[in-house]
CSV table of C-alpha atoms (C1' of nucleotides) in Angstrom, one decimal:
chain,number,residue,atom,x,y,z
A,841,MET,CA,25.0,193.4,49.1
A,842,THR,CA,25.5,194.2,52.8
A,843,SER,CA,28.5,194.5,55.1
A,844,ARG,CA,29.4,191.5,57.2
A,845,LEU,CA,28.0,193.2,60.3
A,846,GLY,CA,24.7,193.4,58.4
A,847,TYR,CA,24.7,189.6,58.0
A,848,ALA,CA,25.5,189.2,61.7
A,849,ILE,CA,22.5,191.3,62.6
A,850,LEU,CA,20.3,189.5,60.1
A,851,ALA,CA,21.5,186.2,61.7
A,852,LEU,CA,20.5,187.4,65.1
A,853,LEU,CA,17.1,188.8,64.0
A,854,ALA,CA,16.3,185.7,62.1
A,855,ARG,CA,16.3,183.9,65.5
A,856,LEU,CA,14.4,186.5,67.4
A,857,PRO,CA,13.1,190.1,66.6
A,858,SER,CA,14.9,192.6,68.8
A,859,THR,CA,15.6,196.2,69.4
A,860,GLY,CA,19.1,197.7,68.6
A,861,TYR,CA,19.8,197.7,72.3
A,862,GLU,CA,18.9,194.0,72.7
A,863,LEU,CA,21.1,193.2,69.6
A,864,SER,CA,24.2,194.7,71.3
A,865,ALA,CA,23.4,192.6,74.4
A,866,ARG,CA,22.8,189.4,72.3
A,867,ALA,CA,26.0,190.0,70.4
A,868,ARG,CA,27.9,188.8,73.4
A,869,ARG,CA,26.6,185.3,73.9
A,870,PRO,CA,27.2,183.2,71.9
A,871,LEU,CA,27.7,185.3,68.7
A,872,GLY,CA,30.1,187.5,70.6
A,873,TYR,CA,32.5,184.6,71.0
A,874,PHE,CA,33.5,185.1,67.4
A,875,TRP,CA,31.9,188.4,66.4
A,876,THR,CA,31.4,191.7,68.2
A,877,ALA,CA,29.1,194.6,67.6
A,878,GLN,CA,28.7,197.8,69.7
A,879,HIS,CA,25.5,199.8,69.6
A,880,GLY,CA,27.4,202.6,68.0
A,881,GLN,CA,27.7,200.5,64.9
A,882,ILE,CA,24.4,198.7,65.2
A,883,TYR,CA,22.1,201.6,64.8
A,884,PRO,CA,23.6,203.0,61.6
A,885,GLU,CA,23.7,199.5,60.2
A,886,LEU,CA,20.0,198.9,61.1
A,887,SER,CA,19.0,201.9,59.1
A,888,ARG,CA,21.0,200.7,56.1
A,889,LEU,CA,19.3,197.3,56.3
A,890,LEU,CA,16.0,199.1,56.5
A,891,ASP,CA,16.8,201.1,53.4
A,892,ALA,CA,17.7,197.9,51.6
A,893,GLY,CA,14.4,196.3,52.7
A,894,PHE,CA,16.0,193.5,54.6
A,895,VAL,CA,14.4,194.4,58.0
A,896,SER,CA,11.3,196.2,59.2
A,897,PHE,CA,10.3,197.4,62.6
A,898,THR,CA,7.3,198.2,64.7
A,899,THR,CA,7.4,201.0,67.2
A,900,SER,CA,6.2,201.0,70.8
A,901,PRO,CA,6.4,203.7,73.4
A,902,GLY,CA,9.7,202.8,75.1
A,903,PRO,CA,11.5,204.6,77.9
A,904,GLY,CA,13.6,207.6,77.1
A,905,PRO,CA,13.0,210.5,74.8
A,906,ARG,CA,12.7,208.3,71.6
A,907,HIS,CA,10.3,205.6,70.6
A,908,LYS,CA,11.4,202.0,70.8
A,909,LYS,CA,11.8,200.0,67.6
A,910,VAL,CA,11.6,196.2,67.4
A,911,TYR,CA,13.2,195.0,64.2
A,912,SER,CA,12.6,191.7,62.4
A,913,VAL,CA,13.8,190.2,59.1
A,914,THR,CA,11.7,190.5,56.0
A,915,ALA,CA,11.3,187.8,53.4
A,916,ALA,CA,13.9,189.6,51.2
A,917,GLY,CA,16.2,189.7,54.2
A,918,MET,CA,15.9,186.0,54.8
A,919,ARG,CA,16.6,185.3,51.1
A,920,GLU,CA,19.7,187.6,51.2
A,921,LEU,CA,21.0,185.9,54.4
A,922,ALA,CA,20.5,182.4,53.0
A,923,GLU,CA,22.3,183.3,49.8
A,924,TRP,CA,25.2,184.9,51.7
A,925,VAL,CA,25.7,181.9,53.9
A,926,VAL,CA,26.4,179.7,50.9
A,927,ARG,CA,28.7,182.3,49.1
A,928,PRO,CA,32.4,181.5,49.6
A,929,PRO,CA,34.1,184.1,51.7
A,930,ALA,CA,37.1,186.2,50.5
A,931,PRO,CA,40.2,184.5,51.8
A,932,ALA,CA,40.8,185.7,55.4
A,933,ARG,CA,43.5,188.4,55.8
A,934,GLY,CA,45.9,188.4,58.7
A,935,ASP,CA,44.1,187.4,61.8
A,936,ARG,CA,46.0,189.7,64.2
A,937,ASP,CA,46.4,187.4,67.1
A,938,GLU,CA,48.5,189.4,69.6
A,939,MET,CA,49.8,186.4,71.5
A,940,LEU,CA,51.1,184.9,68.2
A,941,LEU,CA,53.0,188.2,67.6
A,942,LYS,CA,54.4,188.0,71.1
A,943,ALA,CA,55.4,184.4,70.4
A,944,TYR,CA,57.1,185.5,67.2
A,945,ALA,CA,59.2,188.0,69.1
A,946,CYS,CA,59.6,186.1,72.4
A,947,TRP,CA,63.3,185.3,71.7
A,948,THR,CA,64.0,189.0,72.4
A,949,ALA,CA,62.4,189.0,75.8
A,950,ASP,CA,63.2,187.9,79.3
A,951,GLN,CA,62.5,184.2,79.4
A,952,PRO,CA,61.0,183.6,82.9
A,953,ALA,CA,58.8,186.6,82.3
A,954,ALA,CA,57.6,185.3,79.0
A,955,ALA,CA,57.0,181.9,80.4
A,956,ALA,CA,54.9,183.5,83.1
A,957,LEU,CA,52.9,185.4,80.5
A,958,PHE,CA,52.0,182.3,78.5
A,959,ASP,CA,51.3,180.4,81.6
A,960,ASP,CA,49.0,183.1,82.8
A,961,GLN,CA,47.0,183.0,79.6
A,962,ILE,CA,46.0,179.4,80.2
A,963,SER,CA,43.5,180.2,83.0
A,964,ARG,CA,41.8,182.7,80.7
A,965,HIS,CA,41.2,180.1,78.1
A,966,GLN,CA,40.2,177.5,80.6
A,967,GLU,CA,37.4,179.9,81.7
A,968,ARG,CA,36.3,180.3,78.1
A,969,LEU,CA,36.4,176.6,77.6
A,970,ALA,CA,34.2,176.1,80.6
A,971,ARG,CA,31.7,178.7,79.4
A,972,TYR,CA,31.6,177.0,75.9
A,973,LEU,CA,31.1,173.6,77.4
A,974,ALA,CA,28.2,174.9,79.6
A,975,ASP,CA,26.5,176.5,76.7
A,976,TRP,CA,27.1,173.3,74.6
A,977,GLN,CA,25.4,171.2,77.3
A,978,ALA,CA,22.5,173.7,77.5
A,979,VAL,CA,21.9,173.5,73.7
A,980,GLN,CA,22.1,169.7,73.6
A,981,SER,CA,19.7,169.4,76.6
A,982,ARG,CA,17.1,171.2,74.6
A,983,HIS,CA,17.2,168.4,72.0
A,984,GLY,CA,17.2,165.3,74.1
A,985,GLY,CA,20.9,165.3,74.8
A,986,GLY,CA,21.8,165.1,71.1
A,987,PRO,CA,22.7,167.6,68.4
A,988,PRO,CA,19.9,169.8,67.1
A,989,PRO,CA,18.5,169.3,63.6
A,990,VAL,CA,20.4,171.3,61.0
A,991,THR,CA,17.3,173.4,60.2
A,992,HIS,CA,17.0,174.6,63.8
A,993,PRO,CA,18.6,177.8,64.9
A,994,ASP,CA,20.3,175.9,67.7
A,995,PHE,CA,22.3,174.0,65.1
A,996,GLY,CA,24.1,177.3,64.5
A,997,SER,CA,25.0,177.6,68.2
A,998,HIS,CA,25.9,174.0,68.3
A,999,ALA,CA,28.3,174.3,65.4
A,1000,THR,CA,30.0,177.4,66.5
A,1001,LEU,CA,30.4,176.2,70.1
A,1002,ARG,CA,31.9,173.0,68.8
A,1003,PHE,CA,34.5,175.0,67.0
A,1004,GLY,CA,35.1,177.1,70.1
A,1005,ILE,CA,35.6,174.0,72.3
A,1006,ASP,CA,38.1,172.4,69.9
A,1007,TYR,CA,39.8,175.8,69.5
A,1008,GLU,CA,40.3,176.5,73.2
A,1009,ARG,CA,41.6,173.0,73.9
A,1010,GLN,CA,44.1,173.4,71.1
A,1011,ARG,CA,45.2,176.8,72.3
A,1012,ILE,CA,45.5,175.7,75.9
A,1013,GLY,CA,47.8,172.9,74.7
A,1014,TRP,CA,49.9,175.3,72.7
A,1015,LEU,CA,50.1,177.8,75.7
A,1016,ARG,CA,51.3,174.9,77.9
A,1017,TRP,CA,53.9,173.9,75.4
A,1018,MET,CA,55.1,177.5,75.1
A,1019,ALA,CA,55.4,178.0,78.9
A,1020,ASP,CA,57.3,174.7,79.1
A,1021,ALA,CA,59.7,175.5,76.3
A,1022,LEU,CA,60.4,178.9,77.8
A,1023,SER,CA,61.1,177.6,81.3
A,1024,ALA,CA,62.9,174.4,80.2
A,1025,GLU,CA,65.9,176.3,78.9
A,1026,LYS,CA,66.3,177.9,82.3
A,1027,ARG,CA,66.6,174.5,84.0
A,1028,LEU,CA,69.3,173.3,81.5
A,1029,ALA,CA,71.3,176.5,82.2
A,1030,GLY,CA,70.9,176.1,85.9
A,1031,PRO,CA,73.6,174.7,88.4
B,1104,MET,CA,54.0,203.1,73.6
B,1105,THR,CA,53.6,202.0,70.0
B,1106,SER,CA,50.8,200.5,68.0
B,1107,ARG,CA,50.7,196.8,67.5
B,1108,LEU,CA,51.8,197.2,63.9
B,1109,GLY,CA,54.8,199.0,65.3
B,1110,TYR,CA,55.8,195.9,67.3
B,1111,ALA,CA,55.2,193.7,64.3
B,1112,ILE,CA,57.7,195.9,62.4
B,1113,LEU,CA,60.2,195.9,65.3
B,1114,ALA,CA,59.9,192.1,65.4
B,1115,LEU,CA,60.8,191.9,61.7
B,1116,LEU,CA,63.6,194.4,61.9
B,1117,ALA,CA,65.1,192.7,64.9
B,1118,ARG,CA,65.7,189.7,62.7
B,1119,LEU,CA,67.0,191.5,59.7
B,1120,PRO,CA,67.4,195.2,58.8
B,1121,SER,CA,65.1,196.0,55.8
B,1122,THR,CA,63.6,198.7,53.7
B,1123,GLY,CA,59.9,199.5,53.9
B,1124,TYR,CA,59.4,197.7,50.7
B,1125,GLU,CA,61.1,194.6,52.0
B,1126,LEU,CA,59.1,194.7,55.1
B,1127,SER,CA,55.8,194.5,53.2
B,1128,ALA,CA,57.2,191.5,51.3
B,1129,ARG,CA,58.5,189.8,54.5
B,1130,ALA,CA,55.1,190.4,56.2
B,1131,ARG,CA,53.7,187.6,54.2
B,1132,ARG,CA,55.8,184.7,55.3
B,1133,PRO,CA,55.7,183.6,58.0
B,1134,LEU,CA,54.5,186.6,60.0
B,1135,GLY,CA,51.7,187.2,57.4
B,1136,TYR,CA,50.2,183.9,58.5
B,1137,PHE,CA,48.8,185.7,61.5
B,1138,TRP,CA,49.6,189.4,60.8
B,1139,THR,CA,49.4,191.5,57.7
B,1140,ALA,CA,50.8,194.9,56.8
B,1141,GLN,CA,50.6,196.8,53.5
B,1142,HIS,CA,53.2,199.3,52.5
B,1143,GLY,CA,50.6,202.0,52.8
B,1144,GLN,CA,50.6,201.5,56.5
B,1145,ILE,CA,54.2,200.6,56.9
B,1146,TYR,CA,55.8,203.9,55.7
B,1147,PRO,CA,53.8,206.1,58.1
B,1148,GLU,CA,54.5,203.7,61.0
B,1149,LEU,CA,58.2,203.6,60.2
B,1150,SER,CA,58.4,207.4,60.5
B,1151,ARG,CA,56.5,207.2,63.9
B,1152,LEU,CA,59.0,204.6,65.1
B,1153,LEU,CA,61.8,206.9,63.9
B,1154,ASP,CA,60.4,209.8,65.9
B,1155,ALA,CA,60.2,207.6,69.0
B,1156,GLY,CA,63.8,206.6,68.5
B,1157,PHE,CA,63.1,202.9,68.1
B,1158,VAL,CA,64.5,202.5,64.6
B,1159,SER,CA,67.2,204.2,62.6
B,1160,PHE,CA,68.1,204.1,58.9
B,1161,THR,CA,71.0,204.5,56.5
B,1162,THR,CA,70.3,205.8,53.0
B,1163,SER,CA,71.7,204.4,49.8
B,1164,PRO,CA,71.0,205.6,46.3
B,1165,GLY,CA,68.1,203.3,45.4
B,1166,PRO,CA,66.0,203.2,42.2
B,1167,GLY,CA,63.3,205.7,41.6
B,1168,PRO,CA,63.1,209.4,42.5
B,1169,ARG,CA,63.7,208.9,46.2
B,1170,HIS,CA,66.6,207.5,48.1
B,1171,LYS,CA,66.4,204.0,49.6
B,1172,LYS,CA,66.3,203.7,53.4
B,1173,VAL,CA,67.4,200.6,55.2
B,1174,TYR,CA,66.0,200.5,58.7
B,1175,SER,CA,67.3,198.7,61.8
B,1176,VAL,CA,66.2,198.5,65.4
B,1177,THR,CA,68.0,200.7,68.0
B,1178,ALA,CA,68.9,199.6,71.5
B,1179,ALA,CA,65.9,201.5,72.8
B,1180,GLY,CA,63.7,199.7,70.2
B,1181,MET,CA,65.0,196.3,71.3
B,1182,ARG,CA,64.2,197.2,74.9
B,1183,GLU,CA,60.7,198.4,74.0
B,1184,LEU,CA,60.1,195.2,72.0
B,1185,ALA,CA,61.3,193.0,74.8
B,1186,GLU,CA,59.1,194.8,77.4
B,1187,TRP,CA,56.0,194.6,75.2
B,1188,VAL,CA,56.4,190.8,74.6
B,1189,VAL,CA,56.1,190.2,78.3
B,1190,ARG,CA,53.2,192.6,78.8
B,1191,PRO,CA,49.8,190.8,79.0
B,1192,PRO,CA,47.6,191.8,76.0
B,1193,ALA,CA,44.2,193.3,76.3
B,1194,PRO,CA,41.6,190.5,76.1
B,1195,ALA,CA,40.9,189.9,72.4
B,1196,ARG,CA,37.7,191.3,71.1
B,1197,GLY,CA,35.6,189.4,68.6
B,1198,ASP,CA,37.7,187.6,66.1
B,1199,ARG,CA,35.4,188.1,63.1
B,1200,ASP,CA,35.7,184.7,61.5
B,1201,GLU,CA,33.4,184.8,58.6
B,1202,MET,CA,33.0,181.0,58.3
B,1203,LEU,CA,31.9,180.9,61.9
B,1204,LEU,CA,29.3,183.5,61.2
B,1205,LYS,CA,28.1,181.4,58.2
B,1206,ALA,CA,28.0,178.4,60.5
B,1207,TYR,CA,25.9,180.3,62.9
B,1208,ALA,CA,23.4,181.2,60.2
B,1209,CYS,CA,23.6,177.9,58.2
B,1210,TRP,CA,20.2,176.7,59.4
B,1211,THR,CA,18.6,179.4,57.1
B,1212,ALA,CA,20.4,178.2,54.0
B,1213,ASP,CA,20.1,175.5,51.4
B,1214,GLN,CA,21.7,172.5,53.0
B,1215,PRO,CA,23.5,170.8,50.0
B,1216,ALA,CA,24.9,174.2,49.0
B,1217,ALA,CA,26.1,174.9,52.6
B,1218,ALA,CA,27.7,171.4,52.8
B,1219,ALA,CA,29.5,172.1,49.5
B,1220,LEU,CA,30.8,175.4,50.9
B,1221,PHE,CA,32.2,173.9,54.0
B,1222,ASP,CA,33.6,171.0,52.1
B,1223,ASP,CA,35.3,173.4,49.6
B,1224,GLN,CA,37.0,175.2,52.4
B,1225,ILE,CA,38.8,172.0,53.4
B,1226,SER,CA,41.3,172.1,50.5
B,1227,ARG,CA,42.2,175.7,51.2
B,1228,HIS,CA,43.2,174.7,54.8
B,1229,GLN,CA,45.0,171.7,53.6
B,1230,GLU,CA,47.1,173.9,51.4
B,1231,ARG,CA,47.9,176.1,54.3
B,1232,LEU,CA,48.7,173.2,56.5
B,1233,ALA,CA,51.1,171.9,53.9
B,1234,ARG,CA,52.8,175.3,53.7
B,1235,TYR,CA,53.1,175.4,57.5
B,1236,LEU,CA,54.5,171.9,57.6
B,1237,ALA,CA,57.1,172.7,54.9
B,1238,ASP,CA,58.2,175.8,56.8
B,1239,TRP,CA,58.3,173.9,60.0
B,1240,GLN,CA,60.6,171.3,58.5
B,1241,ALA,CA,62.8,174.0,57.0
B,1242,VAL,CA,63.2,175.7,60.4
B,1243,GLN,CA,64.0,172.4,62.2
B,1244,SER,CA,66.5,171.4,59.6
B,1245,ARG,CA,68.5,174.5,60.4
B,1246,HIS,CA,68.9,173.2,64.0
B,1247,GLY,CA,69.8,169.6,63.5
B,1248,GLY,CA,66.2,168.4,63.1
B,1249,GLY,CA,65.2,169.6,66.6
B,1250,PRO,CA,63.6,172.8,67.9
B,1251,PRO,CA,65.7,176.0,67.9
B,1252,PRO,CA,66.9,177.4,71.2
B,1253,VAL,CA,64.5,179.9,72.7
B,1254,THR,CA,67.0,182.8,72.3
B,1255,HIS,CA,67.2,182.3,68.5
B,1256,PRO,CA,64.9,184.2,66.2
B,1257,ASP,CA,63.9,180.8,64.7
B,1258,PHE,CA,62.2,179.9,67.9
B,1259,GLY,CA,59.6,182.6,67.1
B,1260,SER,CA,58.9,181.0,63.7
B,1261,HIS,CA,58.9,177.5,65.3
B,1262,ALA,CA,56.4,178.5,67.9
B,1263,THR,CA,54.0,180.3,65.6
B,1264,LEU,CA,54.2,177.6,63.0
B,1265,ARG,CA,53.4,175.0,65.7
B,1266,PHE,CA,50.3,176.9,66.5
B,1267,GLY,CA,49.4,177.2,62.9
B,1268,ILE,CA,49.8,173.5,62.3
B,1269,ASP,CA,47.6,172.5,65.3
B,1270,TYR,CA,45.1,175.2,64.3
B,1271,GLU,CA,44.7,174.1,60.7
B,1272,ARG,CA,44.3,170.4,61.7
B,1273,GLN,CA,41.6,171.4,64.2
B,1274,ARG,CA,39.9,173.5,61.6
B,1275,ILE,CA,40.0,170.8,59.0
B,1276,GLY,CA,38.4,168.4,61.5
B,1277,TRP,CA,35.6,170.9,62.2
B,1278,LEU,CA,35.0,171.6,58.5
B,1279,ARG,CA,34.7,167.9,57.8
B,1280,TRP,CA,32.3,167.5,60.7
B,1281,MET,CA,30.2,170.5,59.4
B,1282,ALA,CA,30.1,169.1,55.8
B,1283,ASP,CA,29.1,165.7,57.2
B,1284,ALA,CA,26.4,167.1,59.4
B,1285,LEU,CA,24.9,169.2,56.6
B,1286,SER,CA,24.7,166.3,54.2
B,1287,ALA,CA,23.7,163.6,56.6
B,1288,GLU,CA,20.3,165.1,57.2
B,1289,LYS,CA,19.7,164.9,53.4
B,1290,ARG,CA,20.4,161.2,53.5
B,1291,LEU,CA,17.9,160.6,56.3
B,1292,ALA,CA,15.2,162.5,54.4
B,1293,GLY,CA,16.0,160.5,51.3
B,1294,PRO,CA,13.9,157.6,49.8
C,146,DT,C1',18.1,209.6,96.3
C,147,DC,C1',21.1,207.3,93.6
C,148,DA,C1',22.8,203.5,90.8
C,149,DG,C1',21.9,200.6,87.1
C,150,DG,C1',19.4,198.9,83.2
C,151,DC,C1',16.6,200.1,79.1
C,152,DA,C1',16.7,202.6,74.9
C,153,DT,C1',18.3,205.5,70.8
C,154,DG,C1',21.2,208.2,68.5
C,155,DT,C1',25.8,211.1,66.8
C,156,DA,C1',30.7,212.3,66.6
C,157,DA,C1',35.7,211.8,66.9
C,158,DG,C1',39.5,209.2,66.1
C,159,DG,C1',42.3,205.0,65.1
C,160,DC,C1',43.4,201.3,62.3
C,161,DG,C1',43.6,199.1,57.8
C,162,DT,C1',42.9,198.5,52.7
C,163,DT,C1',43.0,200.2,48.2
C,164,DA,C1',44.2,203.3,44.9
C,165,DC,C1',46.9,207.2,43.2
C,166,DA,C1',51.5,209.0,42.0
C,167,DT,C1',56.4,208.7,40.5
C,168,DG,C1',60.4,206.6,38.4
C,169,DA,C1',64.7,203.6,37.7
C,170,DT,C1',66.4,199.0,36.4
C,171,DT,C1',66.0,194.4,34.5
C,172,DC,C1',64.1,190.7,32.0
C,173,DT,C1',61.3,189.0,28.0
D,869,DA,C1',59.0,198.0,23.4
D,870,DG,C1',56.6,196.6,27.3
D,871,DA,C1',56.0,194.3,31.6
D,872,DA,C1',57.7,193.2,36.2
D,873,DT,C1',60.2,194.4,40.2
D,874,DC,C1',62.2,197.6,43.3
D,875,DA,C1',61.2,201.6,46.0
D,876,DT,C1',58.8,205.5,48.5
D,877,DG,C1',55.3,208.1,49.6
D,878,DT,C1',50.0,210.3,50.0
D,879,DA,C1',44.9,210.2,49.9
D,880,DA,C1',40.4,208.4,50.2
D,881,DC,C1',37.5,205.5,52.2
D,882,DG,C1',35.5,201.9,55.2
D,883,DC,C1',35.1,199.6,59.6
D,884,DC,C1',35.3,199.6,64.5
D,885,DT,C1',35.7,201.5,69.2
D,886,DT,C1',34.9,205.0,72.5
D,887,DA,C1',32.9,208.8,74.1
D,888,DC,C1',29.2,212.2,74.1
D,889,DA,C1',24.3,213.2,74.7
D,890,DT,C1',19.5,212.3,76.4
D,891,DG,C1',16.1,210.5,79.6
D,892,DC,C1',12.7,207.1,81.7
D,893,DC,C1',11.9,203.4,85.0
D,894,DT,C1',13.0,200.2,88.7
D,895,DG,C1',15.1,198.6,92.8
D,896,DA,C1',18.3,199.2,96.8
DNA sequence: TCAGGCATGTAAGGCGTTACATGATTCT
DNA sequence: AGAATCATGTAACGCCTTACATGCCTGA
């Protein structure tokens, strides 16, 4: 039994052995699209994974006052990860999406300002969508333009990016609809 | 300045004055679809909102050893809420979607078991979708079958439910695609 | 020479969940 | 008689973010 962060770390290390520092950098793209981890949390978790025997490390004389540790997943760690993947997750608790909370309360607010807020969010998500699409292309190009085989690490990236692309498109559509609805009323009340 | 939970509480109270106990019940439907709050967090937050002057309460002799407190939003609280709605949120950090993390690592797992897991999730999301659709219908029926005006509290429910419906449909599509991809490989490798 | 990247760790504090604690009323 | 619901509060614990602390190497 490990925390969810532990499995995120195992999933990263299963692809490529890394130092704690590298993990915090790698936990931005593409894992960071749906999971984050700062180094302040990674180092303690790595030592817990070490105690559990799921990772091991080799030292090399790195920069700074301390030695550098390159971690990799042990056979027991791989087994643990594979079993966790297949275990059904606890039903997700509230997702805490701040824009949804704002939408829930938007009837209390100034309408043009709210319309502007939702409209403004669109560009942010378009940027994200563009990033996902670029990564998606990059992954596919490594496999002759098609999807990677399901036993290849790239399949994980492919699958999560596919979700991200659909999600951002859906969200952009919703944001547009919100912005429209909040400015449409204005027009009807006009001269 | 209040925490995000504070605004969630203000958004609920702006619709209907409630006790802390009622708030924790109301924070399930429909706000709980995207935001949760247990009473263990609500009572301390209510006293903070009280100190800030955003809510007030009237006591009535309730059951149990303590008196019952019905909270409502003050004029200052409504102003605070309306301003917050229009304020752009800090860019969302990692969303911590456990199924995405499992998808990211699914290449390490047993494929038929993983396919079963993703397939199993579909029914959960279909249930959610059905609940959202029912609520959506209920909201619309209160406004002659059409969308509520943007100044009505129901517009908040309408907007968030619309998001939820699109989201669940998108997710069901993705889950199906995952389940297919994870079992298709099996067929190719078959006799 | 100074900024930024590499590299590892600890500590403080916020947010959130679960469990502890109390007790009246109502339904079975 | 016992369980469920209404009702309020506190405490312990876990997870996560941010800040503190150290120090080398490389490039501008």
